[in-house]
Tab-separated table of C-alpha atoms and ligand atoms in Angstrom:
chain	number	residue	atom	x	y	z
A	1	MET	CA	56.741	82.525	168.487
A	2	ASN	CA	54.275	80.546	166.436
A	3	ILE	CA	54.606	81.676	162.835
A	4	TYR	CA	52.122	80.659	160.149
A	5	THR	CA	52.180	81.551	156.453
A	6	PHE	CA	48.993	81.415	154.398
A	7	GLN	CA	48.741	80.806	150.671
A	8	ASN	CA	45.435	82.621	150.356
A	9	GLU	CA	43.704	85.610	151.875
A	10	SER	CA	40.739	83.668	153.215
A	11	GLY	CA	42.910	81.343	155.313
A	12	PHE	CA	44.785	84.345	156.734
A	13	VAL	CA	41.624	86.254	157.616
A	14	GLN	CA	39.683	83.252	158.912
A	15	THR	CA	42.493	82.159	161.178
A	16	ALA	CA	42.898	85.653	162.648
A	17	ALA	CA	39.140	86.014	163.150
A	18	GLY	CA	38.905	82.506	164.583
A	19	ILE	CA	41.545	83.280	167.218
A	20	ILE	CA	39.641	86.371	168.358
A	21	ALA	CA	36.211	84.722	168.201
A	22	SER	CA	37.269	81.689	170.219
A	23	LEU	CA	38.869	83.930	172.840
A	24	VAL	CA	35.681	86.005	173.122
A	25	ASN	CA	33.461	82.921	173.145
A	26	THR	CA	35.538	81.457	175.986
A	27	ASN	CA	35.663	84.772	177.841
A	28	PRO	CA	32.753	87.057	176.888
A	29	ARG	CA	34.299	89.861	178.980
A	30	ALA	CA	37.605	89.673	177.128
A	31	LYS	CA	39.801	92.748	176.807
A	32	LEU	CA	41.172	93.257	173.314
A	33	GLY	CA	43.980	95.534	172.210
A	34	LEU	CA	43.149	96.681	168.685
A	35	ALA	CA	45.088	98.175	165.792
A	36	THR	CA	44.334	100.312	162.743
A	37	GLY	CA	45.921	100.399	159.280
A	38	SER	CA	45.073	98.438	156.163
A	39	THR	CA	46.308	95.104	157.545
A	40	PRO	CA	43.401	94.293	159.919
A	41	VAL	CA	40.598	95.523	157.611
A	42	GLY	CA	39.826	92.013	156.294
A	43	LEU	CA	39.894	90.615	159.812
A	44	TYR	CA	37.423	93.247	161.002
A	45	ALA	CA	35.123	92.523	158.043
A	46	LYS	CA	35.208	88.834	158.963
A	47	LEU	CA	34.394	89.594	162.618
A	48	ILE	CA	31.427	91.710	161.479
A	49	GLU	CA	30.209	88.798	159.367
A	50	MET	CA	30.616	86.336	162.256
A	51	ASN	CA	28.825	88.715	164.620
A	52	LYS	CA	25.895	89.058	162.219
A	53	GLU	CA	25.741	85.276	161.854
A	54	GLY	CA	25.563	84.912	165.623
A	55	LEU	CA	28.908	83.119	165.854
A	56	VAL	CA	30.408	85.657	168.274
A	57	SER	CA	29.090	88.496	170.419
A	58	PHE	CA	31.077	91.523	171.568
A	59	LYS	CA	28.510	92.766	174.111
A	60	GLY	CA	30.810	92.232	177.087
A	61	VAL	CA	34.107	93.015	175.342
A	62	THR	CA	36.278	96.048	176.118
A	63	THR	CA	38.780	97.339	173.563
A	64	TYR	CA	41.871	99.529	173.808
A	65	ASN	CA	43.429	100.923	170.664
A	66	LEU	CA	47.146	101.370	170.262
A	67	ASP	CA	47.322	104.888	168.952
A	68	GLU	CA	45.743	108.015	167.528
A	69	TYR	CA	46.971	110.942	165.459
A	70	VAL	CA	47.525	114.233	167.234
A	71	GLY	CA	45.441	117.135	165.989
A	72	LEU	CA	42.820	115.393	163.840
A	73	PRO	CA	39.289	115.917	165.126
A	74	ASP	CA	37.603	112.680	166.294
A	75	ASN	CA	35.164	112.838	163.398
A	76	HIS	CA	37.908	113.425	160.772
A	77	SER	CA	37.667	110.720	158.124
A	78	GLU	CA	41.237	109.559	158.866
A	79	SER	CA	41.209	109.666	162.660
A	80	TYR	CA	41.653	106.244	164.176
A	81	ARG	CA	38.409	106.747	166.115
A	82	THR	CA	36.579	107.129	162.798
A	83	PHE	CA	38.474	104.168	161.343
A	84	MET	CA	37.464	101.890	164.224
A	85	ASN	CA	33.839	103.048	164.197
A	86	GLU	CA	33.541	102.599	160.438
A	87	LYS	CA	35.528	99.389	160.003
A	88	LEU	CA	34.269	97.549	163.070
A	89	PHE	CA	32.447	99.074	166.025
A	90	LYS	CA	29.311	100.410	164.404
A	91	HIS	CA	28.653	97.091	162.669
A	92	ILE	CA	28.899	94.807	165.723
A	93	ASP	CA	27.059	94.548	169.039
A	94	ILE	CA	29.846	96.131	171.110
A	95	ASN	CA	29.061	98.844	173.668
A	96	LEU	CA	30.818	101.934	172.207
A	97	ALA	CA	31.405	103.222	175.739
A	98	GLN	CA	33.695	100.212	176.213
A	99	THR	CA	35.946	101.127	173.276
A	100	PHE	CA	38.953	103.224	174.206
A	101	ILE	CA	41.328	105.154	171.962
A	102	PRO	CA	43.814	107.818	173.061
A	103	ASN	CA	42.482	111.349	172.568
A	104	GLY	CA	44.796	113.078	170.112
A	105	ASN	CA	42.986	116.363	170.730
A	106	ALA	CA	43.382	116.545	174.486
A	107	ALA	CA	44.312	120.034	175.652
A	108	ASP	CA	47.110	118.487	177.713
A	109	LEU	CA	48.602	115.619	175.708
A	110	GLU	CA	51.027	114.581	178.454
A	111	GLU	CA	48.139	114.241	180.888
A	112	GLU	CA	46.205	112.269	178.276
A	113	CYS	CA	49.130	109.816	178.009
A	114	ARG	CA	49.184	109.381	181.803
A	115	ARG	CA	45.402	108.931	181.853
A	116	TYR	CA	45.605	106.215	179.171
A	117	ASP	CA	48.383	104.418	181.059
A	118	ARG	CA	46.419	104.558	184.331
A	119	MET	CA	43.425	103.064	182.546
A	120	LEU	CA	45.534	100.265	181.029
A	121	GLU	CA	47.130	99.620	184.405
A	122	GLU	CA	43.825	99.505	186.279
A	123	ASN	CA	41.977	97.407	183.689
A	124	GLY	CA	44.763	95.399	182.100
A	125	PRO	CA	46.397	93.273	181.059
A	126	VAL	CA	44.594	92.829	177.765
A	127	ASP	CA	43.893	89.230	176.832
A	128	LEU	CA	44.979	89.671	173.249
A	129	GLN	CA	46.837	92.504	171.557
A	130	LEU	CA	46.457	92.741	167.796
A	131	LEU	CA	49.399	94.316	165.961
A	132	GLY	CA	50.430	95.278	162.459
A	133	ILE	CA	53.968	96.308	161.584
A	134	GLY	CA	55.332	99.332	159.754
A	135	HIS	CA	57.886	99.041	156.960
A	136	ASN	CA	60.388	100.440	159.445
A	137	GLY	CA	59.502	97.847	162.098
A	138	HIS	CA	57.284	100.068	164.200
A	139	ILE	CA	54.518	98.601	166.356
A	140	GLY	CA	51.774	101.022	167.257
A	141	PHE	CA	53.638	104.246	166.514
A	142	ASN	CA	56.767	103.170	168.400
A	143	GLU	CA	59.241	104.300	165.789
A	144	PRO	CA	62.770	102.821	165.553
A	145	GLY	CA	65.546	104.667	167.318
A	146	GLU	CA	68.243	104.439	169.949
A	147	THR	CA	65.645	104.297	172.702
A	148	LEU	CA	62.012	103.311	173.066
A	149	HIS	CA	59.348	104.414	175.535
A	150	SER	CA	57.740	102.001	177.942
A	151	GLY	CA	54.416	103.797	178.382
A	152	THR	CA	51.982	105.875	176.374
A	153	HIS	CA	53.654	108.934	174.881
A	154	VAL	CA	53.532	111.543	172.151
A	155	THR	CA	55.743	110.533	169.268
A	156	THR	CA	57.039	112.290	166.172
A	157	LEU	CA	56.156	110.279	163.094
A	158	GLN	CA	59.076	109.374	160.858
A	159	GLU	CA	58.960	110.525	157.249
A	160	LYS	CA	58.728	106.865	156.146
A	161	THR	CA	55.601	106.464	158.251
A	162	ARG	CA	54.024	109.714	157.053
A	163	THR	CA	54.790	108.788	153.446
A	164	ALA	CA	53.264	105.314	153.904
A	165	ASN	CA	50.124	106.805	155.439
A	166	ALA	CA	49.831	109.626	152.890
A	167	ARG	CA	47.782	107.246	150.709
A	168	PHE	CA	44.839	107.861	153.036
A	169	PHE	CA	45.094	111.684	152.816
A	170	SER	CA	44.876	114.014	149.844
A	171	SER	CA	48.496	115.102	150.291
A	172	ILE	CA	51.467	114.344	152.530
A	173	GLU	CA	51.165	117.802	154.125
A	174	GLU	CA	47.854	116.719	155.623
A	175	VAL	CA	49.348	113.697	157.413
A	176	PRO	CA	49.794	114.610	161.067
A	177	THR	CA	53.363	114.935	162.290
A	178	HIS	CA	52.650	113.526	165.747
A	179	ALA	CA	50.647	110.757	167.355
A	180	ILE	CA	49.880	109.357	170.775
A	181	THR	CA	50.878	105.724	171.060
A	182	MET	CA	50.963	103.049	173.690
A	183	GLY	CA	54.563	102.226	174.605
A	184	VAL	CA	56.357	98.940	174.067
A	185	ALA	CA	56.116	97.844	177.715
A	186	SER	CA	52.351	98.349	177.650
A	187	ILE	CA	52.134	96.293	174.453
A	188	MET	CA	54.321	93.550	175.907
A	189	LYS	CA	52.054	93.202	178.953
A	190	ALA	CA	49.320	91.586	176.852
A	191	ARG	CA	48.665	87.924	177.708
A	192	GLN	CA	48.827	87.071	174.035
A	193	ILE	CA	49.925	89.000	170.961
A	194	MET	CA	48.711	88.387	167.420
A	195	LEU	CA	50.909	90.047	164.806
A	196	LEU	CA	49.505	90.247	161.283
A	197	ILE	CA	51.813	90.938	158.335
A	198	ARG	CA	50.615	91.277	154.761
A	199	GLY	CA	52.213	92.048	151.428
A	200	GLU	CA	55.521	91.486	149.656
A	201	ASP	CA	56.647	94.937	150.699
A	202	LYS	CA	56.651	93.660	154.311
A	203	ALA	CA	58.661	90.464	153.643
A	204	GLU	CA	62.000	92.024	154.533
A	205	ILE	CA	60.813	93.704	157.730
A	206	ALA	CA	59.027	90.466	158.721
A	207	ARG	CA	62.333	88.618	158.406
A	208	ARG	CA	64.175	91.255	160.430
A	209	ALA	CA	61.516	91.449	163.133
A	210	LEU	CA	61.045	87.717	163.583
A	211	THR	CA	64.535	86.346	163.017
A	212	GLY	CA	66.914	89.311	163.284
A	213	PRO	CA	68.612	90.707	166.370
A	214	ILE	CA	66.406	92.152	169.103
A	215	THR	CA	66.989	95.862	168.796
A	216	THR	CA	65.224	99.171	169.341
A	217	GLU	CA	66.090	99.872	165.685
A	218	CYS	CA	63.345	97.358	164.861
A	219	PRO	CA	60.736	97.722	167.636
A	220	ALA	CA	58.793	94.647	166.484
A	221	SER	CA	61.882	92.513	167.170
A	222	LEU	CA	61.135	92.950	170.896
A	223	LEU	CA	58.171	90.642	170.377
A	224	GLN	CA	60.705	87.801	170.252
A	225	CYS	CA	60.909	88.256	174.048
A	226	HIS	CA	57.168	87.787	174.593
A	227	PRO	CA	56.126	84.284	175.711
A	228	ASN	CA	52.886	84.056	173.722
A	229	VAL	CA	53.008	85.483	170.213
A	230	VAL	CA	51.265	84.183	167.133
A	231	VAL	CA	52.316	85.650	163.787
A	232	LEU	CA	50.164	85.301	160.689
A	233	LEU	CA	51.826	86.106	157.364
A	234	ASP	CA	50.242	86.166	153.970
A	235	GLN	CA	52.077	84.625	151.039
A	236	GLY	CA	53.825	87.877	150.082
A	237	ALA	CA	55.053	88.788	153.542
A	238	GLY	CA	55.927	85.155	154.312
A	239	ARG	CA	58.499	84.761	151.555
A	240	TYR	CA	61.236	83.833	154.053
A	241	PHE	CA	59.010	81.523	156.109
A	242	LYS	CA	57.832	78.945	153.579
B	1	PGA	P1	49.365	99.040	157.467
B	1	PGA	O1	50.083	99.720	158.694
B	1	PGA	O2	48.529	97.927	158.039
B	1	PGA	O3	48.512	100.117	156.866
B	1	PGA	O4	50.444	98.535	156.560
B	1	PGA	C1	50.669	98.930	159.660
B	1	PGA	C2	51.447	99.790	160.632
B	1	PGA	O5	51.962	100.841	160.224
B	1	PGA	O6	51.575	99.405	161.791
C-alpha cells in the first residue's frame, strides 16, 4: 500500500483528483468505481472544476457506484443516485447513461444484485475503485462481521452506520435499514484502489484497517491484500502515519 498523509485539504483533494484525471487522460474510456459519503465531496468538486477548465473530459468514461439504499426513491434527496447527480454527474460532460448505481427500488432485489454482478463481470474490471471507510471499517456497505459476501448483496445496516448517516436525514427513523452493496470480491477486482480517509474521528479505524490484522471484523483491512492500493489521509485521519 502507498500511504500519503496531507497537511492541508487542498493537497489531499488535488492529489486525489490528479490521480483520476491522469487515468482518464491516459485512457479516455476508463471505467471508474465511485463512492458516496462526505469524504469524496471535495474530490468531486475539484473534478468538476478541472472538467470546466478543459483539463479532463469524462465523455468516454463509465462509472459504477458501490451501493444504494433500499427503499428510497431515485429522486429522494438522500438517494445515492441523487447524490451522484448533484455532486458530480450533472456538472461534468459524462454521458448519464454510462453511470451505473444499484437500483434499491427493484421489485426483486436479489435479481437486481445478480444483474449488477453480471454487469460488473461483463464490463469489468474497473480501472480505479474509489473508496471511503466507515467508522466501523466498512467499505461500500460491507459491514463487519464473522463473514463477508463476495458479490453484490442486500445488507442490513448496522446501528453505527445508520447513526453516522442520520446527519443527512431529519431523523434516524428515516435512515433506511437496508442497502444494496457491491461485495468485497467485486471491490478487490479493481486494477487500482484509491482509499480516502478524512477526519480525526477516522484516525483509529485508519490505523486498524491499514496496519492491523486482516479480518472480516474490519472489512477495509482486506485491502492490505490488494496489489495496487493508494491511501490518502488528511491530517486528522493520518495521526498514526506522520
Ligand atoms: P463518510 O462515509 O465519507 O460520509 O464518512 C464513508 C463511508 O461510510 O464509507
